[in-house]
mmCIF file of C-alpha atoms in Angstrom:
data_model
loop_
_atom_site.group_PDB
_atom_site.id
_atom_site.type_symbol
_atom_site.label_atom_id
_atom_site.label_comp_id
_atom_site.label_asym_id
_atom_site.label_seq_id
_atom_site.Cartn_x
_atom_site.Cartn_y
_atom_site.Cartn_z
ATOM 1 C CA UNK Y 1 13.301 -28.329 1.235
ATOM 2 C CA UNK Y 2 11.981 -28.588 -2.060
ATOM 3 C CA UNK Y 3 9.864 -26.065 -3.846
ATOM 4 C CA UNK Y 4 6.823 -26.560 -6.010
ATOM 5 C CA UNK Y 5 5.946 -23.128 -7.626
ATOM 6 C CA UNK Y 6 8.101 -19.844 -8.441
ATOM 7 C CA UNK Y 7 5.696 -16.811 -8.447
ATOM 8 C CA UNK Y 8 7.720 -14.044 -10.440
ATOM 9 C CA UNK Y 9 5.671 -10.470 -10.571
ATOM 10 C CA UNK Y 10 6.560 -9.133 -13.662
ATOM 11 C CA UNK Y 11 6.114 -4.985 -14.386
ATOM 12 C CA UNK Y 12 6.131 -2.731 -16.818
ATOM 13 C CA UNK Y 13 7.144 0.951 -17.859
ATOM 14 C CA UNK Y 14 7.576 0.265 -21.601
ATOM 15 C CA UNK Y 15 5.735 -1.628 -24.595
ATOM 16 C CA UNK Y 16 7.982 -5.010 -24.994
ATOM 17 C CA UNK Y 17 9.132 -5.201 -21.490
ATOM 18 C CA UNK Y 18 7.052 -7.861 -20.240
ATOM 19 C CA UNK Y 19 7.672 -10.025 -23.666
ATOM 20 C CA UNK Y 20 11.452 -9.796 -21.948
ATOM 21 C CA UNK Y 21 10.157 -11.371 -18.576
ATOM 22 C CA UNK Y 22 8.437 -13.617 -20.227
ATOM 23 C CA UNK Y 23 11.156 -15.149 -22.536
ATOM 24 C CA UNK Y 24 13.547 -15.194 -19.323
ATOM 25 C CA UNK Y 25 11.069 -16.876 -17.195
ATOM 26 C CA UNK Y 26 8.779 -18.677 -19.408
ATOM 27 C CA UNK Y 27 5.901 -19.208 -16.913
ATOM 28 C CA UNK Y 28 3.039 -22.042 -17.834
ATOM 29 C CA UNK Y 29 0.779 -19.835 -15.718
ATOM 30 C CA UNK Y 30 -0.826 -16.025 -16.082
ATOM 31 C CA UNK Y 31 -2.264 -13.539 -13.569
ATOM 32 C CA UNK Y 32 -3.352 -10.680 -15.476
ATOM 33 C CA UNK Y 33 -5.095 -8.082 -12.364
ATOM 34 C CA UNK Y 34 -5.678 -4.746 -13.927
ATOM 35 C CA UNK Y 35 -5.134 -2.194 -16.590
ATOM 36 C CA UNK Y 36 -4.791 1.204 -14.650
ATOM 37 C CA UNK Y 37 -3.006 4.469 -15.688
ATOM 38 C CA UNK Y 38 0.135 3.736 -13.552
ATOM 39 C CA UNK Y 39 3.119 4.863 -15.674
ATOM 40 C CA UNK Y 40 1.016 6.506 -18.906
ATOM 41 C CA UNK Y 41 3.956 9.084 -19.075
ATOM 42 C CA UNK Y 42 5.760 6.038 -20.472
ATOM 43 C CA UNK Y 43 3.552 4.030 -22.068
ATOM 44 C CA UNK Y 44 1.802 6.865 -24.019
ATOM 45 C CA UNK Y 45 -2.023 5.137 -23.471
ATOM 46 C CA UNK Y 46 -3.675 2.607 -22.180
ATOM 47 C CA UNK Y 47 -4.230 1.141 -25.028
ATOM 48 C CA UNK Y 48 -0.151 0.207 -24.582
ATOM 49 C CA UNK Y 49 -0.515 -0.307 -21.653
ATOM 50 C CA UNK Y 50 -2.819 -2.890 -22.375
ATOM 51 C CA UNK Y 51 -1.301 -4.682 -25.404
ATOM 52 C CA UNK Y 52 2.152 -5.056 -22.708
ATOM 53 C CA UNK Y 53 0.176 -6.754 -19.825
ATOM 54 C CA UNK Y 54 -1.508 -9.288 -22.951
ATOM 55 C CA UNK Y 55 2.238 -10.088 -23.395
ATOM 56 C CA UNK Y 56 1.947 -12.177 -20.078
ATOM 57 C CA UNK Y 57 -0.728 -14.271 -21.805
ATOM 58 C CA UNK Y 58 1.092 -14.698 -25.142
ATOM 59 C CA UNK Y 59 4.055 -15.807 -24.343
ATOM 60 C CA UNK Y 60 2.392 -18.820 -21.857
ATOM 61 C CA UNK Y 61 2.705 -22.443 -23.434
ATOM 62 C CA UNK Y 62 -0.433 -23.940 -25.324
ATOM 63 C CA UNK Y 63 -1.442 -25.610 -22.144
ATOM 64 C CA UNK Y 64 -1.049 -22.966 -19.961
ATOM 65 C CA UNK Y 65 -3.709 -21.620 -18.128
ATOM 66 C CA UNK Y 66 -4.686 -17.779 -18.083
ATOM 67 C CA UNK Y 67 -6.692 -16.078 -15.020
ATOM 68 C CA UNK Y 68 -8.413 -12.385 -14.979
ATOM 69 C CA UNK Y 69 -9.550 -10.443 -13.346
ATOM 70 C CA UNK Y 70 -13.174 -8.620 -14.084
ATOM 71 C CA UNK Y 71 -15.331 -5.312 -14.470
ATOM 72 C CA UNK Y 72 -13.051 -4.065 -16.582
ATOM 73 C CA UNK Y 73 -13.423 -2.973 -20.376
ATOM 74 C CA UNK Y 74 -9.680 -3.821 -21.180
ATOM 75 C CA UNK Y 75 -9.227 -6.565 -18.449
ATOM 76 C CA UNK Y 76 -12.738 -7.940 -20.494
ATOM 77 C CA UNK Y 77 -11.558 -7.069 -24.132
ATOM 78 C CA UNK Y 78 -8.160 -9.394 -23.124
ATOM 79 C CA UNK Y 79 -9.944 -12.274 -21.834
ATOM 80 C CA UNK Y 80 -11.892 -12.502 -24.975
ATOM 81 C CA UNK Y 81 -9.163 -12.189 -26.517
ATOM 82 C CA UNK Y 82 -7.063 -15.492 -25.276
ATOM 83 C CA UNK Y 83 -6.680 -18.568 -27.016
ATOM 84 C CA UNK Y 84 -5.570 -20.789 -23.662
ATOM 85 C CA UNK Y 85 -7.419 -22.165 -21.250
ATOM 86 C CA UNK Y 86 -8.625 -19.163 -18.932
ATOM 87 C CA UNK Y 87 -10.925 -18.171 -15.894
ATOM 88 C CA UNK Y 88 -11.709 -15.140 -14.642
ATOM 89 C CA UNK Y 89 -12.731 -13.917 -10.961
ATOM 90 C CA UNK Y 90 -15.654 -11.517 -9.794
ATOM 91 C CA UNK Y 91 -16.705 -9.572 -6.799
ATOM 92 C CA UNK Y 92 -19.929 -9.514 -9.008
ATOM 93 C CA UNK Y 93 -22.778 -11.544 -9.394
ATOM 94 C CA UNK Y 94 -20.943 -13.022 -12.790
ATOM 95 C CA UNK Y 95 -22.203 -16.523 -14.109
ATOM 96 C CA UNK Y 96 -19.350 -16.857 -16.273
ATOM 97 C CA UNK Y 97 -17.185 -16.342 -13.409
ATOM 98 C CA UNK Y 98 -14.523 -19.858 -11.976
ATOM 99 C CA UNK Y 99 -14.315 -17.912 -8.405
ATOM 100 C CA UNK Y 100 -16.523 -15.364 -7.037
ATOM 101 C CA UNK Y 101 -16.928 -13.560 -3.205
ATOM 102 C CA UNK Y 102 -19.613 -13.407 -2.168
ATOM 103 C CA UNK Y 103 -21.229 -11.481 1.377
ATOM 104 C CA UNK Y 104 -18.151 -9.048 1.498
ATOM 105 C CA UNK Y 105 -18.051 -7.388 4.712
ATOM 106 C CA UNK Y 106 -15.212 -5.091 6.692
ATOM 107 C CA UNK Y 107 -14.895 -4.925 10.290
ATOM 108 C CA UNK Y 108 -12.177 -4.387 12.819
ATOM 109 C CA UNK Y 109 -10.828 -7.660 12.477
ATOM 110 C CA UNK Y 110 -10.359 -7.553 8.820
ATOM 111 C CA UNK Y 111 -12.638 -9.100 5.671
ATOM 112 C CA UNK Y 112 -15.065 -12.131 5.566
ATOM 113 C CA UNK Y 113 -16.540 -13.271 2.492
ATOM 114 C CA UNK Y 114 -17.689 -16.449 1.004
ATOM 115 C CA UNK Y 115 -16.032 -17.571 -1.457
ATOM 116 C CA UNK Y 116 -17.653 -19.779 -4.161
ATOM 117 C CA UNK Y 117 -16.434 -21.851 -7.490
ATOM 118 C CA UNK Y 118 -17.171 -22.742 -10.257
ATOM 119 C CA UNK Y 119 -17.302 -26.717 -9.521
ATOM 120 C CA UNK Y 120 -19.806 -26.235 -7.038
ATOM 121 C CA UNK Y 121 -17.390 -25.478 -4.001
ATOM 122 C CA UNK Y 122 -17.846 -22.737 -1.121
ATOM 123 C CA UNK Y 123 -16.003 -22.001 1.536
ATOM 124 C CA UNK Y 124 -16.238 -18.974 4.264
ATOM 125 C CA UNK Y 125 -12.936 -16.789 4.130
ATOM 126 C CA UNK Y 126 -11.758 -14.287 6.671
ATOM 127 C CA UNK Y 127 -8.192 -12.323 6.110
ATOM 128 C CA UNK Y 128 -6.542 -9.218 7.903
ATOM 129 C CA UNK Y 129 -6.344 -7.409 4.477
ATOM 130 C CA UNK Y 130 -8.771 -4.753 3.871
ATOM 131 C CA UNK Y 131 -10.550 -3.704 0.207
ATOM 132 C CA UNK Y 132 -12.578 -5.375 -2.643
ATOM 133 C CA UNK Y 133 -9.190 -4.969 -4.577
ATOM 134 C CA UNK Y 134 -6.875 -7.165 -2.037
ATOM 135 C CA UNK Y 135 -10.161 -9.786 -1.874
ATOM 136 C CA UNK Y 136 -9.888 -9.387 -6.235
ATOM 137 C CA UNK Y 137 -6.450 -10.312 -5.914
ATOM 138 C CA UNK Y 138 -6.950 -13.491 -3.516
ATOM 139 C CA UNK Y 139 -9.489 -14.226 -6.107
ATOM 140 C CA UNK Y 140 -7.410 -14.243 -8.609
ATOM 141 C CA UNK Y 141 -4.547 -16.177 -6.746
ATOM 142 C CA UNK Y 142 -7.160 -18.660 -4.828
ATOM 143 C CA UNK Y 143 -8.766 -19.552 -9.001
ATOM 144 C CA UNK Y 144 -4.972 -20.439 -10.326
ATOM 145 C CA UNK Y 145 -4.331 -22.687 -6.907
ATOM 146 C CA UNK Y 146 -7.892 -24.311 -7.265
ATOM 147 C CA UNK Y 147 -6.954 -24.927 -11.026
ATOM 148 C CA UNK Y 148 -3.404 -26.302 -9.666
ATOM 149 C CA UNK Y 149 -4.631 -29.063 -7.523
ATOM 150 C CA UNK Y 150 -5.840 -27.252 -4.176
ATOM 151 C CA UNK Y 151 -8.826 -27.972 -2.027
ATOM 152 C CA UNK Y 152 -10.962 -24.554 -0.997
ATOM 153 C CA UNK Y 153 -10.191 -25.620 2.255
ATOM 154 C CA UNK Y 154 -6.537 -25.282 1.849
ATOM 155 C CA UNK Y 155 -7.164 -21.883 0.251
ATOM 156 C CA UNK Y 156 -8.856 -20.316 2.988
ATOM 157 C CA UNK Y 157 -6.290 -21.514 5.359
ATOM 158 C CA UNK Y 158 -3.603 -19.978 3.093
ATOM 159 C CA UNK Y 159 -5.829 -16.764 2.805
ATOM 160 C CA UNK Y 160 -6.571 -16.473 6.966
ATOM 161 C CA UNK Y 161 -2.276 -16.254 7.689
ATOM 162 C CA UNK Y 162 -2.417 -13.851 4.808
ATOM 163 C CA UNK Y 163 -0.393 -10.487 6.393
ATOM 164 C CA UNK Y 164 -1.079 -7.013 5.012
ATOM 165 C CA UNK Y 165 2.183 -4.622 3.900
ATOM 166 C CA UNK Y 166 3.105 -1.920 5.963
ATOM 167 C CA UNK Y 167 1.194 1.238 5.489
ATOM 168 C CA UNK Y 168 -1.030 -0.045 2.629
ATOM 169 C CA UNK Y 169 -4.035 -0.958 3.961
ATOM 170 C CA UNK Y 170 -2.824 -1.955 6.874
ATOM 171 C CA UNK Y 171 -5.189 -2.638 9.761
ATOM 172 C CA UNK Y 172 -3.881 -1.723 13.217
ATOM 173 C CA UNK Y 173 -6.980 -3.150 16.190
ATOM 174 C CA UNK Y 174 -6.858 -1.592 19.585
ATOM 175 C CA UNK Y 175 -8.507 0.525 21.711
ATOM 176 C CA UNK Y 176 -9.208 2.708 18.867
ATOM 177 C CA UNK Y 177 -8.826 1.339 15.276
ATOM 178 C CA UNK Y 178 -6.393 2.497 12.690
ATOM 179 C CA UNK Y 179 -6.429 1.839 8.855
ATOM 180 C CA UNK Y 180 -2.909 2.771 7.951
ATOM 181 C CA UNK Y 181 -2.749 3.936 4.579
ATOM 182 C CA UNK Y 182 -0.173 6.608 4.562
ATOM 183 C CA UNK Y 183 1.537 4.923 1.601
ATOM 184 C CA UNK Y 184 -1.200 5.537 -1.077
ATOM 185 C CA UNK Y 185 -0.786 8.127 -3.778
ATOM 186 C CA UNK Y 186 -4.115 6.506 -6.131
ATOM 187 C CA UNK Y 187 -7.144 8.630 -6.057
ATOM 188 C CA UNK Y 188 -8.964 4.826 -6.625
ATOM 189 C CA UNK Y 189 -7.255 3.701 -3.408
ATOM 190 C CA UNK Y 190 -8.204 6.910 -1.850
ATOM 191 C CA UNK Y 191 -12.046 6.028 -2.425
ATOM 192 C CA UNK Y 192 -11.555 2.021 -1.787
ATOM 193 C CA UNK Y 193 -10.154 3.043 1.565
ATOM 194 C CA UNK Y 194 -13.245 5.170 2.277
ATOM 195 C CA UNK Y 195 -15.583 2.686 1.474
ATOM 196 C CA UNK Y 196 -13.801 0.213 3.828
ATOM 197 C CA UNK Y 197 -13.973 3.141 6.611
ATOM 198 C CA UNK Y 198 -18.226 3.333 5.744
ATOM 199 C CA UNK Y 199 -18.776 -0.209 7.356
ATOM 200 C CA UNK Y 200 -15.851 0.577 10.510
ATOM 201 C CA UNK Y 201 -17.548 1.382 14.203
ATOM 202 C CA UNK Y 202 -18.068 4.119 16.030
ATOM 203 C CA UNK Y 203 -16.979 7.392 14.671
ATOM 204 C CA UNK Y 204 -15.264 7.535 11.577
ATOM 205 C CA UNK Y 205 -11.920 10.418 11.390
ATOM 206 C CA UNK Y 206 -9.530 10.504 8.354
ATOM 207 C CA UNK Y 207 -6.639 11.968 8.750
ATOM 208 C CA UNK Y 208 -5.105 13.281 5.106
ATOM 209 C CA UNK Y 209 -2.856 15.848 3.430
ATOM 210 C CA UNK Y 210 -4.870 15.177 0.267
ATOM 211 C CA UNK Y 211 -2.936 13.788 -2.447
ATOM 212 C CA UNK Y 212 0.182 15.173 -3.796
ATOM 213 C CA UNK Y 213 0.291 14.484 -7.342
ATOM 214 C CA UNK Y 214 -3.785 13.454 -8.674
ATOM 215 C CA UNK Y 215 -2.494 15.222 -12.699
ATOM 216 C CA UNK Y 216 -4.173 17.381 -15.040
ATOM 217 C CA UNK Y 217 -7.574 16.971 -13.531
ATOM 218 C CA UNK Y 218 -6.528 16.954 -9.496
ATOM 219 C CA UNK Y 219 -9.494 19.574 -8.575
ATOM 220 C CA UNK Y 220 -11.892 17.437 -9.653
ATOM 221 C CA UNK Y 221 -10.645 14.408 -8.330
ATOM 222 C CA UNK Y 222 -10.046 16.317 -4.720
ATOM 223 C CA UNK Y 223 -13.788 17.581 -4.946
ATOM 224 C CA UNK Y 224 -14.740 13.710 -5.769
ATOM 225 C CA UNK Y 225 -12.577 12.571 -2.809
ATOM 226 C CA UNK Y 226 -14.201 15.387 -0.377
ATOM 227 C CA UNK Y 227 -17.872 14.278 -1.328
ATOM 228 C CA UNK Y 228 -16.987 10.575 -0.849
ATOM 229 C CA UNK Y 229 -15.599 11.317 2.566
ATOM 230 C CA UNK Y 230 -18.969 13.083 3.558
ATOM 231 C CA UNK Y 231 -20.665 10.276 3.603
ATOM 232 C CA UNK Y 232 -17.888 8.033 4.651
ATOM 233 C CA UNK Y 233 -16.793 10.104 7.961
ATOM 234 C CA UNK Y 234 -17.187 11.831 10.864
ATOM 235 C CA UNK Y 235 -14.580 14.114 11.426
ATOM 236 C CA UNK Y 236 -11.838 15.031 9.203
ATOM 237 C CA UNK Y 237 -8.348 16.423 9.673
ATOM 238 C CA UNK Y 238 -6.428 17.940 6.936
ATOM 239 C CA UNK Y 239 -2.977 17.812 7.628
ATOM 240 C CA UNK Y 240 0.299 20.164 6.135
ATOM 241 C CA UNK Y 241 -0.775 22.419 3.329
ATOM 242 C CA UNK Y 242 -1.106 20.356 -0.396
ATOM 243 C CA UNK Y 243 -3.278 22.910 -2.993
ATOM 244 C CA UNK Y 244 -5.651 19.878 -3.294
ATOM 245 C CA UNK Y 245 -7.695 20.037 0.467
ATOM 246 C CA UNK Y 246 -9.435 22.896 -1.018
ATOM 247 C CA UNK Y 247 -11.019 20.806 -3.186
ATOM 248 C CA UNK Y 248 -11.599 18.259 -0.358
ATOM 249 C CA UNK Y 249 -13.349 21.152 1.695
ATOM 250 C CA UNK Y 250 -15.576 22.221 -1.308
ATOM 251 C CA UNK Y 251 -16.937 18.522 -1.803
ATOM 252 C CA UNK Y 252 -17.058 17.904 1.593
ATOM 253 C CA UNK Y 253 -19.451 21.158 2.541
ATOM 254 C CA UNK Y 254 -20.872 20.866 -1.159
ATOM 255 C CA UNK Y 255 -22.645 17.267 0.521
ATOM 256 C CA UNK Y 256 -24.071 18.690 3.496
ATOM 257 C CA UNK Y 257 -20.399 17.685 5.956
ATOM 258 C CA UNK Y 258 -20.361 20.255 9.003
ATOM 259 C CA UNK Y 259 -17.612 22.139 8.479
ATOM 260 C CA UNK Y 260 -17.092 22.231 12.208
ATOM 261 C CA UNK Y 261 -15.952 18.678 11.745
ATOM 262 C CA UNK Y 262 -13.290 19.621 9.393
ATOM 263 C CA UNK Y 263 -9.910 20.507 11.149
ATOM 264 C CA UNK Y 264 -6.403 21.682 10.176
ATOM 265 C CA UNK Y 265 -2.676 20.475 11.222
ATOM 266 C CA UNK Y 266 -0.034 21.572 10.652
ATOM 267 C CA UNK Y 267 1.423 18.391 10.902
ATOM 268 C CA UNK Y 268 1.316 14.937 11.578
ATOM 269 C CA UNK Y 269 1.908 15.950 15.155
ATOM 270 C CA UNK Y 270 -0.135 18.279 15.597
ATOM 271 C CA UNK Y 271 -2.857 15.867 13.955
ATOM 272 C CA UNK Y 272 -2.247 13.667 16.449
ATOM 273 C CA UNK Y 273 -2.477 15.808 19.366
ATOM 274 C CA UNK Y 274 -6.237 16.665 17.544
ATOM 275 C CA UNK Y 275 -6.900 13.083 17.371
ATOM 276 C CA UNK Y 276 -6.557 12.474 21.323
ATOM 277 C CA UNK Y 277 -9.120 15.241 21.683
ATOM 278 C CA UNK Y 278 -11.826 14.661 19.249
ATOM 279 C CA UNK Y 279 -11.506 10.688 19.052
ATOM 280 C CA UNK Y 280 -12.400 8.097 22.004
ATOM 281 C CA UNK Y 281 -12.072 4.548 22.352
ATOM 282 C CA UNK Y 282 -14.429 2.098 19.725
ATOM 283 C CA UNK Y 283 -13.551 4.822 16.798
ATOM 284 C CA UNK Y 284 -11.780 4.014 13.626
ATOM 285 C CA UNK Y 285 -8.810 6.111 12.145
ATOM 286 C CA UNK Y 286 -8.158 6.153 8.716
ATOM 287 C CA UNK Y 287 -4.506 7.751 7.859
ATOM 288 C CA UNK Y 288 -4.655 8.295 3.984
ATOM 289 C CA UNK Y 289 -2.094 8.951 1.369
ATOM 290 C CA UNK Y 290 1.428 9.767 1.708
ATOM 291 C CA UNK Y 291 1.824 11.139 5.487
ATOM 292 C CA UNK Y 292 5.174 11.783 6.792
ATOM 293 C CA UNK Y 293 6.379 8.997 9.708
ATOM 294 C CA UNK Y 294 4.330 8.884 12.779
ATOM 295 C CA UNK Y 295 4.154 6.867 15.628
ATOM 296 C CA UNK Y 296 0.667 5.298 17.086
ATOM 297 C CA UNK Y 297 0.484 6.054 20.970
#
C-alpha cells in the first residue's frame, strides 16, 4: 500500500514550539482552526498564543497553500496576514469564503448541510458528528482536499463514514437519544452542545455536574450556561456537588425555567435511576462535561 498524504496535528504549550514541528516535518500544507484560551497559563496571552499557531503558516514553502478558518478577530488578523496562497471556510454567509455550509441542521441521525465552493460546486453532506465546530473543521479539511485534487463528491463520501470520538460529541440513537459529552471541560463546548440539543425531539434533559474548572470568572460563566439551558431544555439534572450548579440554578430560574424541572443526584447513578422516571422514549439526553463512567441501559 502506498500512501499519498501524512496529516501531522501539531500543538502547542509554549511560544516556538510549533516552529519545532514545523522544521521536523516541513509540511507544504496549513490548517490553522482556532485561537482559543487553551493553555494561557503557559503562553501568557493570546496574543502568543496567536503569533505560535502563525508559525504553522510561516514555516510552509512559497507554494504552499494556507486554509482558515473564520469569525474570528485573530483567526481574521492571520489570514490577512499570509503571504501564500490561502482560503478560508465559513458557516457564514461570507463572499470571500473557498467553502461554505450552508442549511445546517441537527437531528437524531447526525448533521446535514450543503456544502458549497468557491468554483461553483455544491454538494449535500450528512455526517454522524454533531456541532457548527466539527462541520468548521470538515470545512476546513474538505477546502485543502478540494484544493488537492478532490471532487465534492468524493468529499462528502469521505465526510458521511466520518466517526465521532468517544464521549465528545458523540451521538448515541435509540429508543431514547443520547449526546454523550461527558468529556468536555470548555464552557464554549458547553453552549455548542446546547444549541445542538435546541433542534433534538421530544423532550430535551441534560444531565451535568457543571464544570469543574471554568477560572477566575466561573460564576458568571455557570449563570451564562444556566440561562442557555433554559431555553435549550426541558428538564435538568444536576449531578454530584461542583460550587458552579448554583450558578446554573440562578440562570436557569433567572429565565423563567420551572424549578420543578431542575433535579439533584448524587451521582451518576442515581441520575440515571431519575432519568428512567422523568424521560420516555423519542427524548434526547444530553450528558455534559466531565461525568464519571456510566453505562447506557
Amino acid at each position: 500500500e502506498v500512501h499519498e498524504v501524512f496529516i501531522a496535528e501539531m500543538g502547542a504549550t509554549h511560544v516556538g514550539d510549533i516552529k519545532q514541528l514545523v522544521d521536523l516535518v516541513r509540511p507544504k500544507y496549513g490548517i490553522l482552526t482556532s485561537i482559543g484560551p487553551r493553555h494561557l497559563d503557559s503562553f501568557g496571552s493570546l496574543d502568543n498564543i496567536a503569533s505560535t499557531k502563525y508559525e504553522l503558516i510561516q514555516g510552509l514553502p512559497k507554494d504552499g497553500i494556507a486554509v482558515f478558518g473564520s469569525g474570528d478577530d485573530y483567526v481574521n488578523r492571520l489570514y490577512a496576514m499570509c503571504d501564500r496562497e490561502k482560503y478560508r471556510v465559513s458557516l457564514e454567509a461570507d463572499a470571500s469564503a473557498f467553502m461554505k455550509a450552508e442549511v445546517v441542521s441537527f437531528s437524531p441521525k447526525g448533521t446535514t448541510f450543503i456544502m458549497a465552493c468557491e468554483d461553483g460546486g455544491r454538494v449535500q453532506c450528512r455526517t454522524r458528528l454533531l456541532g457548527s465546530y466539527n462541520v468548521r473543521n470538515i470545512l476546513l479539511a474538505a477546502a485543502l482536499a478540494r484544493k488537492m485534487g478532490m471532487t465534492l463528491e468524493e468529499i462528502a463520501e469521505g465526510i458521511r463514514a466520518l466517526q465521532p470520538i468517544e464521549h465528545r460529541m458523540q451521538l448515541i440513537p435509540g429508543e431514547k437519544n443520547v449526546i454523550d459529552d461527558s468529556l468536555n471541560e470548555d464552557a464554549d463546548g458547553v453552549f455548542e452542545a446546547l444549541k445542538v440539543l435546541a433542534q433534538m425531539p421530544g423532550h430535551r434533559i441534560v444531565v451535568t455536574p457543571g464544570l469543574g474548572d471554568a477560572g477566575p470568572k466561573a460564576t458568571d460563566v455557570h449563570f451564562a450556561i444556566g440561562a442557555v439551558m433554559a431555553d435549550s431544555a426541558d428538564r435538568v439534572i444536576l449531578t454530584g456537588q461542583r460550587s458552579g450548579q448554583r450558578g446554573i440554578i440562578r440562570g436557569l430560574v433567572q429565565s423563567g425555567f420551572a424549578r420543578a424541572n431542575i433535579h439533584t443526584a448524587e451521582d451518576m447513578e442515581d441520575a440515571m435511576e431519575l432519568l428512567k422516571e422523568i424521560s420516555e422514549p423519542g427524548d434526547t439526553i444530553l450528558l455534559e462535561s466531565q461525568i464519571p463512567d456510566y453505562e447506557m441501559q
